[in-house]
């Protein structure tokens, strides 16, 4: 019986891992102590594009897409933390690959209020050497990456990463 349960548990565990992020790879990644890549992103609501590495810290930068289930799951938690701590840390969303209408429709559904940018060709994701979504990067006041998570990040982990970046 134990063997049978072991065979059932292994596929179930693999499914949980597969559902944790959209793509291959996962978990915390390198790049700590480095800066955000110098990649141009366009504001979702129009306007002039900016270089991502000019975003001042402390900040949370979240890469996401509408087709990514973990991205959709974590977004309301990010919004909740933004509403609590947006005065001490900037929140920036970067949509990877969707058009503006798709991204806006999703953000309206979940009532996200923090700044959003578009990266239609995935240059930010490539610049962060991430092979899947979501990706969350937290930078400190000096603009250095203090946390990089590839895969879903819950509210507790996000709060801890912010505390680390702001020295709290």
mmCIF file of C-alpha atoms in Angstrom:
data_model
loop_
_atom_site.group_PDB
_atom_site.id
_atom_site.type_symbol
_atom_site.label_atom_id
_atom_site.label_comp_id
_atom_site.label_asym_id
_atom_site.label_seq_id
_atom_site.Cartn_x
_atom_site.Cartn_y
_atom_site.Cartn_z
ATOM 1 C CA UNK A 1 0.000 0.000 0.000
ATOM 2 C CA UNK A 2 2.771 2.421 0.786
ATOM 3 C CA UNK A 3 4.217 1.973 -2.683
ATOM 4 C CA UNK A 4 0.853 2.699 -4.249
ATOM 5 C CA UNK A 5 0.477 5.926 -2.277
ATOM 6 C CA UNK A 6 4.024 6.893 -3.212
ATOM 7 C CA UNK A 7 3.174 6.538 -6.889
ATOM 8 C CA UNK A 8 0.060 8.673 -6.456
ATOM 9 C CA UNK A 9 1.838 11.324 -4.395
ATOM 10 C CA UNK A 10 4.679 11.818 -6.859
ATOM 11 C CA UNK A 11 2.421 12.858 -9.780
ATOM 12 C CA UNK A 12 0.396 15.053 -7.431
ATOM 13 C CA UNK A 13 3.579 16.755 -6.205
ATOM 14 C CA UNK A 14 4.708 17.276 -9.794
ATOM 15 C CA UNK A 15 1.359 18.870 -10.601
ATOM 16 C CA UNK A 16 1.693 21.282 -7.669
ATOM 17 C CA UNK A 17 5.162 22.283 -8.842
ATOM 18 C CA UNK A 18 3.924 22.707 -12.428
ATOM 19 C CA UNK A 19 1.059 24.908 -11.282
ATOM 20 C CA UNK A 20 3.300 27.082 -9.100
ATOM 21 C CA UNK A 21 4.622 29.043 -12.074
ATOM 22 C CA UNK A 22 4.077 29.462 -15.807
ATOM 23 C CA UNK A 23 7.088 28.044 -17.624
ATOM 24 C CA UNK A 24 10.195 26.123 -16.658
ATOM 25 C CA UNK A 25 12.634 26.753 -13.856
ATOM 26 C CA UNK A 26 11.482 28.432 -10.648
ATOM 27 C CA UNK A 27 12.253 29.533 -7.140
ATOM 28 C CA UNK A 28 14.536 32.302 -6.032
ATOM 29 C CA UNK A 29 17.051 33.337 -8.639
ATOM 30 C CA UNK A 30 20.376 35.097 -8.866
ATOM 31 C CA UNK A 31 20.973 38.749 -9.553
ATOM 32 C CA UNK A 32 20.920 39.933 -5.947
ATOM 33 C CA UNK A 33 22.945 43.088 -5.496
ATOM 34 C CA UNK A 34 22.515 43.960 -9.162
ATOM 35 C CA UNK A 35 20.249 46.601 -10.682
ATOM 36 C CA UNK A 36 17.160 46.235 -12.826
ATOM 37 C CA UNK A 37 17.926 45.801 -16.533
ATOM 38 C CA UNK A 38 18.046 48.905 -18.707
ATOM 39 C CA UNK A 39 15.003 47.981 -20.776
ATOM 40 C CA UNK A 40 12.386 50.395 -22.115
ATOM 41 C CA UNK A 41 8.786 49.800 -20.996
ATOM 42 C CA UNK A 42 5.690 51.762 -21.972
ATOM 43 C CA UNK A 43 3.087 52.969 -19.467
ATOM 44 C CA UNK A 44 -0.139 50.986 -19.853
ATOM 45 C CA UNK A 45 -2.164 54.197 -19.737
ATOM 46 C CA UNK A 46 -0.091 55.823 -22.494
ATOM 47 C CA UNK A 47 2.717 58.333 -22.327
ATOM 48 C CA UNK A 48 6.450 58.146 -22.806
ATOM 49 C CA UNK A 49 8.326 54.925 -22.219
ATOM 50 C CA UNK A 50 10.871 54.708 -19.409
ATOM 51 C CA UNK A 51 13.984 52.656 -18.768
ATOM 52 C CA UNK A 52 13.174 50.146 -16.046
ATOM 53 C CA UNK A 53 16.510 50.769 -14.304
ATOM 54 C CA UNK A 54 15.488 54.389 -13.655
ATOM 55 C CA UNK A 55 12.723 53.333 -11.261
ATOM 56 C CA UNK A 56 13.766 54.571 -7.855
ATOM 57 C CA UNK A 57 13.695 52.306 -4.840
ATOM 58 C CA UNK A 58 12.607 50.946 -2.654
ATOM 59 C CA UNK A 59 10.294 49.296 -5.156
ATOM 60 C CA UNK A 60 8.517 46.068 -5.996
ATOM 61 C CA UNK A 61 8.547 45.175 -9.701
ATOM 62 C CA UNK A 62 6.195 42.368 -10.699
ATOM 63 C CA UNK A 63 6.301 40.768 -14.166
ATOM 64 C CA UNK A 64 3.021 39.147 -15.152
ATOM 65 C CA UNK A 65 0.731 38.106 -18.013
ATOM 66 C CA UNK A 66 -3.022 37.577 -18.276
ATOM 67 C CA UNK A 67 -2.599 33.941 -19.375
ATOM 68 C CA UNK A 68 -0.439 33.074 -16.332
ATOM 69 C CA UNK A 69 -2.580 31.527 -13.568
ATOM 70 C CA UNK A 70 -0.089 32.173 -10.712
ATOM 71 C CA UNK A 71 0.200 35.798 -11.902
ATOM 72 C CA UNK A 72 -3.561 36.175 -11.714
ATOM 73 C CA UNK A 73 -3.637 34.538 -8.282
ATOM 74 C CA UNK A 74 -0.975 36.743 -6.698
ATOM 75 C CA UNK A 75 -2.126 40.083 -8.155
ATOM 76 C CA UNK A 76 -4.873 40.780 -5.553
ATOM 77 C CA UNK A 77 -2.353 40.089 -2.758
ATOM 78 C CA UNK A 78 0.129 42.517 -4.333
ATOM 79 C CA UNK A 79 -2.632 45.125 -4.528
ATOM 80 C CA UNK A 80 -3.458 44.583 -0.846
ATOM 81 C CA UNK A 81 0.189 45.126 0.158
ATOM 82 C CA UNK A 82 0.381 48.144 -2.168
ATOM 83 C CA UNK A 83 -2.626 49.695 -0.419
ATOM 84 C CA UNK A 84 -0.996 49.107 2.986
ATOM 85 C CA UNK A 85 2.588 50.068 2.170
ATOM 86 C CA UNK A 86 2.502 52.095 -1.040
ATOM 87 C CA UNK A 87 3.726 55.164 0.837
ATOM 88 C CA UNK A 88 7.039 53.462 1.727
ATOM 89 C CA UNK A 89 7.674 51.354 -1.387
ATOM 90 C CA UNK A 90 6.733 51.884 -5.028
ATOM 91 C CA UNK A 91 4.833 49.108 -6.803
ATOM 92 C CA UNK A 92 5.318 48.583 -10.539
ATOM 93 C CA UNK A 93 3.657 45.946 -12.698
ATOM 94 C CA UNK A 94 5.160 44.959 -16.038
ATOM 95 C CA UNK A 95 2.887 43.008 -18.338
ATOM 96 C CA UNK A 96 4.778 40.616 -20.589
ATOM 97 C CA UNK A 97 3.384 40.015 -24.065
ATOM 98 C CA UNK A 98 -0.290 41.004 -23.761
ATOM 99 C CA UNK A 99 -1.789 43.916 -25.637
ATOM 100 C CA UNK A 100 -2.954 46.959 -23.673
ATOM 101 C CA UNK A 101 -6.652 46.020 -23.871
ATOM 102 C CA UNK A 102 -6.076 42.520 -22.474
ATOM 103 C CA UNK A 103 -3.906 43.827 -19.641
ATOM 104 C CA UNK A 104 -6.308 46.663 -18.773
ATOM 105 C CA UNK A 105 -9.321 44.348 -18.737
ATOM 106 C CA UNK A 106 -7.634 42.020 -16.249
ATOM 107 C CA UNK A 107 -6.378 44.856 -14.027
ATOM 108 C CA UNK A 108 -9.867 46.363 -13.944
ATOM 109 C CA UNK A 109 -11.306 42.962 -12.904
ATOM 110 C CA UNK A 110 -9.003 42.762 -9.877
ATOM 111 C CA UNK A 111 -9.020 46.511 -9.140
ATOM 112 C CA UNK A 112 -5.247 46.997 -9.326
ATOM 113 C CA UNK A 113 -4.187 50.601 -8.756
ATOM 114 C CA UNK A 114 -0.377 50.550 -8.887
ATOM 115 C CA UNK A 115 1.639 51.681 -11.926
ATOM 116 C CA UNK A 116 1.560 49.314 -14.887
ATOM 117 C CA UNK A 117 3.822 49.077 -17.924
ATOM 118 C CA UNK A 118 3.893 46.967 -21.079
ATOM 119 C CA UNK A 119 6.796 44.873 -22.318
ATOM 120 C CA UNK A 120 5.431 43.313 -25.513
ATOM 121 C CA UNK A 121 8.542 41.326 -26.434
ATOM 122 C CA UNK A 122 9.591 40.113 -22.955
ATOM 123 C CA UNK A 123 12.839 42.105 -22.804
ATOM 124 C CA UNK A 124 12.509 42.642 -19.039
ATOM 125 C CA UNK A 125 12.026 38.936 -18.417
ATOM 126 C CA UNK A 126 15.081 38.190 -20.576
ATOM 127 C CA UNK A 127 17.081 40.918 -18.809
ATOM 128 C CA UNK A 128 16.284 39.288 -15.461
ATOM 129 C CA UNK A 129 17.250 35.832 -16.806
ATOM 130 C CA UNK A 130 13.833 34.439 -15.877
ATOM 131 C CA UNK A 131 12.336 31.655 -17.947
ATOM 132 C CA UNK A 132 8.841 31.801 -16.484
ATOM 133 C CA UNK A 133 6.242 34.095 -14.958
ATOM 134 C CA UNK A 134 5.483 35.588 -12.548
ATOM 135 C CA UNK A 135 8.733 37.261 -11.533
ATOM 136 C CA UNK A 136 8.959 39.632 -8.586
ATOM 137 C CA UNK A 137 11.995 41.788 -7.923
ATOM 138 C CA UNK A 138 12.370 44.004 -4.869
ATOM 139 C CA UNK A 139 14.964 46.779 -4.946
ATOM 140 C CA UNK A 140 16.291 48.867 -2.089
ATOM 141 C CA UNK A 141 16.735 52.655 -1.925
ATOM 142 C CA UNK A 142 20.028 52.325 -3.835
ATOM 143 C CA UNK A 143 18.296 50.491 -6.693
ATOM 144 C CA UNK A 144 19.963 47.167 -5.900
ATOM 145 C CA UNK A 145 17.997 43.932 -6.124
ATOM 146 C CA UNK A 146 17.477 42.518 -2.639
ATOM 147 C CA UNK A 147 14.933 39.832 -3.569
ATOM 148 C CA UNK A 148 14.141 38.046 -6.811
ATOM 149 C CA UNK A 149 11.448 35.390 -6.894
ATOM 150 C CA UNK A 150 10.505 33.430 -9.988
ATOM 151 C CA UNK A 151 7.062 31.922 -9.406
ATOM 152 C CA UNK A 152 4.098 32.896 -7.268
ATOM 153 C CA UNK A 153 4.845 35.057 -4.225
ATOM 154 C CA UNK A 154 2.322 35.253 -1.403
ATOM 155 C CA UNK A 155 1.525 38.266 0.746
ATOM 156 C CA UNK A 156 3.662 37.112 3.696
ATOM 157 C CA UNK A 157 6.761 36.585 1.526
ATOM 158 C CA UNK A 158 6.176 39.930 -0.202
ATOM 159 C CA UNK A 159 5.922 41.743 3.155
ATOM 160 C CA UNK A 160 9.185 40.104 4.307
ATOM 161 C CA UNK A 161 10.970 41.079 1.070
ATOM 162 C CA UNK A 162 9.812 44.683 1.483
ATOM 163 C CA UNK A 163 10.980 44.716 5.104
ATOM 164 C CA UNK A 164 14.387 43.491 3.943
ATOM 165 C CA UNK A 165 14.614 46.189 1.246
ATOM 166 C CA UNK A 166 13.587 49.081 3.493
ATOM 167 C CA UNK A 167 15.618 47.862 6.450
ATOM 168 C CA UNK A 168 12.573 47.170 8.626
#
